[in-house]
Coordinates of C-alpha atoms in Angstrom, one line a residue:
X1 CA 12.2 -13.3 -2.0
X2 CA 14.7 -15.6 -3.4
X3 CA 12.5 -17.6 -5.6
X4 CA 11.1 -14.2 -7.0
X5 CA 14.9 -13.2 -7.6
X6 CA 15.7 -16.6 -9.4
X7 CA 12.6 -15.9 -11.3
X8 CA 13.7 -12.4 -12.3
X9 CA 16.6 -13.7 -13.3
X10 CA 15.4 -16.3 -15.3
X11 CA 13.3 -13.9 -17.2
X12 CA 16.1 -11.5 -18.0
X13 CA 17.9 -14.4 -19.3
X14 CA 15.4 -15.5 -21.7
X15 CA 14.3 -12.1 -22.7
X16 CA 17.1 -10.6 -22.6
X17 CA 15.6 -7.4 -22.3
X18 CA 17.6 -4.3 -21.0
X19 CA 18.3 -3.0 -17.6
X20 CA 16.0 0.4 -18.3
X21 CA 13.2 -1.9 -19.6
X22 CA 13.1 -4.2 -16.5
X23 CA 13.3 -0.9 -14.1
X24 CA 10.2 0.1 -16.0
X25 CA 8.1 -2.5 -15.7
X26 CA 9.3 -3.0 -12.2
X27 CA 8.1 0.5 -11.3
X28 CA 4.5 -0.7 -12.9
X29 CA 3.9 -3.6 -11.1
X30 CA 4.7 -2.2 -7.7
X31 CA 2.4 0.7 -8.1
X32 CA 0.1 -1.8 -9.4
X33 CA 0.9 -3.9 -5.6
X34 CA 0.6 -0.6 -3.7
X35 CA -2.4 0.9 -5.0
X36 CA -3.8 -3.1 -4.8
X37 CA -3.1 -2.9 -0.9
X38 CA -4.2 0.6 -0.4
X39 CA -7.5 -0.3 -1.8
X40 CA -7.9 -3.7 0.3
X41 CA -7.2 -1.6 3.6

């Protein structure tokens, strides 16, 4: 979990992209990870 928060942050910092965007694409990837593991169980 850290690494993935170091990453995060790392992104942010280079993209600089807003808070609303991130939440966004946040939201997108884990319905993306949740519908993944649904469908493998």
């Amino acid at each position: 979990m850290d690494e993935i928060g170091e990453i995060i942050r790392r992104v942010l910092f280079f993209r600089k992209i807003t808070t609303t965007d991130f939440a966004e694409h946040i939201g997108i990837s884990r319905k993306t990870l949740e519908n993944g593991l649904c469908c493998k169980e």
